[in-house]
Coordinates of C-alpha atoms in Angstrom, one line a residue:
M1295 CA 138.7 59.1 94.9
M1296 CA 135.0 59.5 95.0
L1297 CA 133.2 61.4 91.7
A1298 CA 129.7 62.9 91.1
T1299 CA 127.9 64.9 88.9
L1300 CA 126.1 68.0 89.4
H1301 CA 123.0 69.3 87.6
D1302 CA 123.6 72.0 84.7
G1303 CA 120.7 72.0 82.8
S1304 CA 123.1 69.2 80.5
P1305 CA 121.8 65.4 79.6
D1306 CA 125.2 64.3 81.2
G1307 CA 125.7 66.9 84.1
R1308 CA 128.7 68.1 84.9
L1309 CA 131.0 66.0 86.7
V1310 CA 133.2 66.9 89.9
L1311 CA 135.3 65.2 92.6
V1312 CA 133.9 64.9 95.8
S1313 CA 135.5 65.2 99.4
A1314 CA 135.6 62.2 101.5
D1315 CA 132.8 63.9 103.9
H1316 CA 131.0 64.8 101.1
A1317 CA 131.1 67.8 102.4
R1318 CA 133.1 70.1 98.7
Y1319 CA 133.7 68.8 95.6
A1320 CA 135.9 70.1 92.2
Y1321 CA 135.4 70.3 89.0
G1322 CA 136.8 66.7 87.1
P1323 CA 139.3 66.8 84.6
S1324 CA 136.5 65.8 81.8
A1325 CA 133.3 68.1 81.4
T1326 CA 131.6 64.6 82.1
L1327 CA 131.7 61.5 83.4
Q1328 CA 131.7 59.4 80.3
Q1329 CA 134.4 61.6 79.0
L1330 CA 136.8 60.6 82.2
L1331 CA 135.7 56.9 80.9
D1332 CA 136.8 57.2 77.7
A1333 CA 140.1 58.4 78.2
W1334 CA 141.2 57.4 81.8
D1335 CA 144.4 57.2 82.2
A1336 CA 144.9 60.4 79.9
H1337 CA 143.3 62.1 83.0
R1338 CA 144.9 60.2 85.6
D1339 CA 147.3 62.8 86.9
T1340 CA 144.5 65.4 87.3
L1341 CA 142.6 62.9 88.9
H1342 CA 144.8 62.6 91.7
A1343 CA 146.1 65.9 92.0
T1344 CA 142.4 67.3 92.4
A1345 CA 142.1 64.5 94.6
R1346 CA 145.0 66.4 96.9
V1347 CA 143.2 69.6 96.6
L1348 CA 139.6 68.5 98.1
A1349 CA 141.8 65.9 100.9
D1350 CA 143.7 69.2 102.2
G1351 CA 140.8 71.1 103.0
G1352 CA 140.1 72.8 99.0
G1353 CA 136.9 73.1 97.0
E1354 CA 133.8 74.6 97.2
A1355 CA 130.8 74.0 99.9
L1356 CA 128.9 70.5 98.5
D1357 CA 124.7 70.7 98.1
P1358 CA 123.7 67.3 97.6
A1359 CA 120.6 68.4 96.0
R1360 CA 122.3 69.6 93.3
L1361 CA 123.7 66.0 92.2
I1362 CA 121.6 63.5 90.1
A1363 CA 122.7 60.7 88.7
P1364 CA 126.7 59.8 88.2
L1365 CA 125.8 58.7 85.2
P1366 CA 122.7 60.5 83.9
R1367 CA 122.5 57.7 81.0
A1368 CA 125.2 54.8 79.7
W1369 CA 125.5 52.8 76.6
Q1370 CA 125.4 50.0 78.3
W1371 CA 122.8 48.3 81.0
L1372 CA 124.2 44.5 82.1
D1373 CA 122.3 43.4 85.4
G1374 CA 123.3 40.4 87.0
S1375 CA 121.5 37.9 88.9
A1376 CA 124.9 36.9 91.1
F1377 CA 123.9 36.5 95.2
P1378 CA 122.4 32.4 95.0
S1379 CA 120.4 33.0 98.4
H1380 CA 118.0 35.3 96.4
G1381 CA 117.2 33.1 93.5
V1382 CA 116.8 29.9 95.8
L1383 CA 114.2 32.1 97.6
M1384 CA 112.4 32.4 94.1
Q1385 CA 112.7 28.8 93.4
Q1386 CA 111.6 27.6 96.8
A1387 CA 108.5 30.3 96.6
F1388 CA 107.5 29.8 93.6
K1389 CA 107.9 26.1 92.8
M1390 CA 109.9 27.4 90.1
P1391 CA 113.0 24.9 88.7
P1392 CA 116.4 25.6 89.1
I1393 CA 118.0 27.5 86.6
E1394 CA 120.9 24.1 85.0
T1395 CA 124.3 26.9 84.8
D1396 CA 127.3 26.8 86.0
L1397 CA 127.3 30.7 84.0
P1398 CA 126.3 34.2 86.1
L1399 CA 123.0 35.0 85.2
M1400 CA 122.7 38.4 83.8
Y1401 CA 120.1 40.7 81.6
Q1402 CA 120.7 43.8 79.2
G1403 CA 118.5 47.0 80.4
M1404 CA 117.8 50.3 79.5
S1405 CA 120.6 52.4 79.7
H1406 CA 119.6 55.6 78.2
Q1407 CA 118.1 57.1 81.5
F1408 CA 118.7 56.6 85.1
F1409 CA 117.2 58.2 88.6
S1410 CA 119.0 61.0 90.2
A1411 CA 119.1 59.4 94.4
Q1412 CA 116.7 62.3 95.4
A1413 CA 114.3 62.4 92.8
D1414 CA 110.8 61.0 92.7
V1415 CA 110.3 58.1 90.6
P1416 CA 106.9 58.2 88.6
F1417 CA 105.1 54.5 88.0
P1418 CA 101.5 54.0 85.2
T1419 CA 99.5 51.9 88.2
E1420 CA 100.4 50.1 91.3
A1421 CA 98.1 47.1 90.2
D1422 CA 101.9 46.8 88.4
G1423 CA 103.3 45.4 91.2
I1424 CA 106.3 48.3 92.2
D1425 CA 109.3 46.8 94.0
F1426 CA 112.2 47.9 95.0
E1427 CA 115.6 46.1 94.3
G1428 CA 118.7 47.1 95.9
E1429 CA 121.9 46.2 94.6
F1430 CA 125.5 47.5 94.1
G1431 CA 127.0 47.6 90.2
I1432 CA 130.4 48.6 88.9
I1433 CA 131.7 50.9 85.8
T1434 CA 133.5 49.7 83.4
D1435 CA 136.4 52.0 81.1
A1436 CA 136.6 50.1 77.8
V1437 CA 136.8 46.3 77.9
P1438 CA 138.0 43.8 74.9
M1439 CA 136.5 41.0 73.9
G1440 CA 137.3 37.7 75.6
V1441 CA 138.7 39.3 78.6
S1442 CA 140.0 37.4 81.6
A1443 CA 138.5 37.3 84.5
A1444 CA 141.9 38.5 85.8
D1445 CA 142.5 41.2 83.5
A1446 CA 138.6 42.8 84.0
M1447 CA 140.1 43.6 87.2
A1448 CA 141.8 46.2 85.9
H1449 CA 139.2 47.6 83.7
I1450 CA 136.5 48.0 87.2
K1451 CA 137.3 52.5 87.8
L1452 CA 134.0 53.0 89.7
I1453 CA 132.1 51.2 92.2
V1454 CA 127.8 52.1 92.7
Q1455 CA 125.0 51.7 94.6
I1456 CA 122.0 50.9 93.0
N1457 CA 118.1 50.0 93.0
D1458 CA 116.9 48.2 89.8
W1459 CA 113.2 49.7 90.4
S1460 CA 111.0 46.4 89.0
L1461 CA 107.2 45.3 88.3
R1462 CA 106.9 42.0 89.5
T1463 CA 102.8 41.4 88.0
L1464 CA 104.4 42.0 84.7
A1465 CA 107.9 40.6 85.5
P1466 CA 106.0 36.6 85.2
V1467 CA 104.5 37.4 82.0
E1468 CA 107.4 38.6 79.6
M1469 CA 109.3 36.1 81.6
K1470 CA 107.4 32.9 79.9
T1471 CA 107.6 34.6 75.8
G1472 CA 111.2 34.3 76.4
F1473 CA 112.0 36.9 75.2
G1474 CA 113.2 39.1 78.0
W1475 CA 111.8 42.3 80.1
I1476 CA 111.2 45.3 78.9
Q1477 CA 107.6 46.4 80.5
A1478 CA 108.7 44.7 84.0
K1479 CA 111.9 46.9 84.2
P1480 CA 111.6 50.3 84.0
A1481 CA 114.7 53.3 84.8
C1482 CA 116.7 52.2 87.7
S1483 CA 118.2 54.7 90.1
I1484 CA 122.1 55.5 91.3
A1485 CA 123.1 56.8 94.2
P1486 CA 125.1 60.3 93.7
V1487 CA 128.8 59.2 94.0
A1488 CA 130.4 56.7 92.8
V1489 CA 133.5 55.5 94.2
T1490 CA 137.4 54.0 92.7
P1491 CA 137.4 50.5 93.9
D1492 CA 140.6 52.2 96.7
A1493 CA 138.2 53.7 98.6
L1494 CA 136.1 50.6 99.7
G1495 CA 140.0 50.0 101.6
E1496 CA 139.5 46.3 102.9
A1497 CA 136.0 46.3 102.5
W1498 CA 136.8 45.6 98.5
Q1499 CA 137.5 41.9 98.5
D1500 CA 137.9 39.6 94.9
G1501 CA 135.7 42.5 93.1
R1502 CA 133.0 42.4 96.5
V1503 CA 131.5 45.1 97.9
C1504 CA 132.0 43.2 101.1
L1505 CA 129.6 46.1 102.7
P1506 CA 125.8 45.9 104.0
L1507 CA 123.6 47.8 102.3
T1508 CA 120.6 49.4 104.7
V1509 CA 117.2 49.3 103.0
T1510 CA 114.3 51.1 105.4
W1511 CA 110.1 51.2 103.7
N1512 CA 108.3 54.2 104.6
G1513 CA 111.0 54.5 107.2
A1514 CA 111.5 51.1 109.0
H1515 CA 114.1 48.3 108.4
F1516 CA 113.6 46.7 105.7
G1517 CA 116.5 44.8 105.4
H1518 CA 120.8 45.4 105.7
P1519 CA 122.4 42.1 103.3
N1520 CA 126.5 42.4 102.8
G1521 CA 127.7 42.3 99.3
R1522 CA 130.4 39.9 100.2
E1523 CA 128.0 36.2 99.4
M1524 CA 128.4 36.9 95.4
A1525 CA 128.7 33.7 93.9
F1526 CA 131.1 35.7 91.3
G1527 CA 133.0 38.6 91.6
F1528 CA 132.1 41.5 89.7
H1529 CA 135.2 40.6 86.8
D1530 CA 133.9 37.3 87.0
L1531 CA 130.4 39.3 85.7
I1532 CA 132.9 41.2 83.4
A1533 CA 134.3 38.5 81.2
H1534 CA 131.0 36.4 81.1
A1535 CA 129.7 40.1 79.7
A1536 CA 132.4 40.1 77.1
R1537 CA 133.2 36.7 75.8
T1538 CA 131.4 37.0 72.3
R1539 CA 131.7 41.3 72.7
S1540 CA 133.5 44.1 73.5
L1541 CA 131.8 46.4 75.9
P1542 CA 131.8 50.0 75.6
A1543 CA 133.5 52.5 78.4
G1544 CA 130.5 53.6 80.6
T1545 CA 129.2 49.9 80.9
I1546 CA 127.2 49.8 84.5
I1547 CA 126.9 45.9 85.5
G1548 CA 124.3 45.7 87.8
S1549 CA 125.4 42.4 91.2
G1550 CA 121.9 42.2 91.1
T1551 CA 119.4 41.9 94.7
V1552 CA 121.5 41.7 97.3
S1553 CA 120.8 38.8 100.0
N1554 CA 122.1 36.6 102.5
E1555 CA 121.7 33.3 102.7
D1556 CA 121.1 33.9 106.8
Y1557 CA 118.1 36.7 105.7
R1558 CA 115.8 36.4 109.1
T1559 CA 119.1 38.1 110.6
A1560 CA 119.9 40.1 107.1
G1561 CA 116.9 40.8 106.2
S1562 CA 116.0 41.3 102.4
T1563 CA 116.8 44.6 99.9
C1564 CA 113.4 43.5 98.0
V1565 CA 109.8 43.0 98.6
S1566 CA 109.3 39.9 96.1
E1567 CA 112.2 38.2 98.7
R1568 CA 109.6 38.8 101.6
R1569 CA 107.4 38.0 100.4
G1570 CA 109.1 34.4 99.1
I1571 CA 109.8 33.5 102.6
E1572 CA 106.4 34.2 103.9
M1573 CA 105.1 31.7 101.1
I1574 CA 107.9 29.5 102.2
E1575 CA 107.3 30.3 106.3
Q1576 CA 103.6 30.8 106.4
G1577 CA 102.2 30.0 103.0
R1578 CA 101.1 32.5 102.0
P1579 CA 102.5 36.5 100.8
I1580 CA 101.7 38.9 103.5
T1581 CA 103.6 42.0 102.8
E1582 CA 102.1 44.4 99.9
F1583 CA 103.4 45.9 97.6
L1584 CA 104.6 49.7 96.7
R1585 CA 101.6 51.9 96.8
F1586 CA 101.9 55.8 95.2
G1587 CA 103.9 58.0 98.3
D1588 CA 106.0 55.4 99.3
R1589 CA 109.5 56.2 100.7
V1590 CA 112.6 53.7 99.9
R1591 CA 116.4 54.9 101.1
M1592 CA 119.4 52.8 100.3
E1593 CA 122.5 53.2 101.6
A1594 CA 126.3 51.2 102.7
R1595 CA 128.7 53.2 104.2
S1596 CA 132.1 52.6 104.9
L1597 CA 133.3 50.2 107.3
D1598 CA 134.6 53.1 110.2
G1599 CA 130.5 54.2 109.6
G1600 CA 131.7 57.2 107.1
P1601 CA 129.9 58.0 103.8
L1602 CA 130.3 56.3 100.7
F1603 CA 127.9 56.2 97.9
G1604 CA 125.5 58.5 100.3
A1605 CA 121.5 57.5 99.9
I1606 CA 119.1 56.7 97.4
D1607 CA 115.9 58.3 99.1
Q1608 CA 112.9 58.4 96.7
R1609 CA 109.0 58.6 96.6
V1610 CA 107.2 56.4 94.8
V1611 CA 104.2 58.9 92.6
Q1612 CA 101.7 58.0 89.8
A1613 CA 103.9 58.7 86.4

């Protein structure tokens, strides 16, 4: 199934189901996606019935411009760093010691706002080092404290595609304080359609989205690394986050920057990683961070080339 949220003037929008070709929609069994996540099992039969209506050609014509982020605001946003190649490149480039842990890396970011996929994204100044980060993510129902990784798989209700905007000039300063990020991590963007795991078919394996995430910057190809190289699956990330606390329905967990070991072929999904590669191979960073007016597009499509999450296609502007 494919779910989305229509802009209706309210903070949380109106829940809809979307046809496989993203051409049609039908209203969901609850007013908002958060309400559905709070009582997923109770709405299961209605969800499947509505999905069948769309599969049979029913529903209304969908204007993609009406879609906002599937969850315009959420109870919790947790972002991992689950791609080892990204961490290794950053450590080599900036001569940082490796992080000595066998546990997943994760931080808690702001969750009261997620940009819609076609909205202009405002930033205070170009001097902050504006960067994009292409990620995959999941949305959970309510997760009990201490859940095992195996049991966590059943709590993955939806899969999403994310641009985790970052301000690279501010990040090192905040990291040195030891208190985590505030200014360096503004609101993220989420692609318009959230999909259930079965919608990915064979591309959903061991809690990983095994698809390339294609990124273009001002129309030029930037990278297409595949999500299969996560060191930890999303079920592992859920178990890690829930070790000492429960997670509310509507928790969003990100994979971290999608990155592949063969970065020369796959490219990157963030500017900072490309700058790290340049430092390793050429001795200095060459690629500049984003400027006002720049446009970034990200999209992962299904194994047969069909639409899944829809595209994030945004312009950077001055606040």
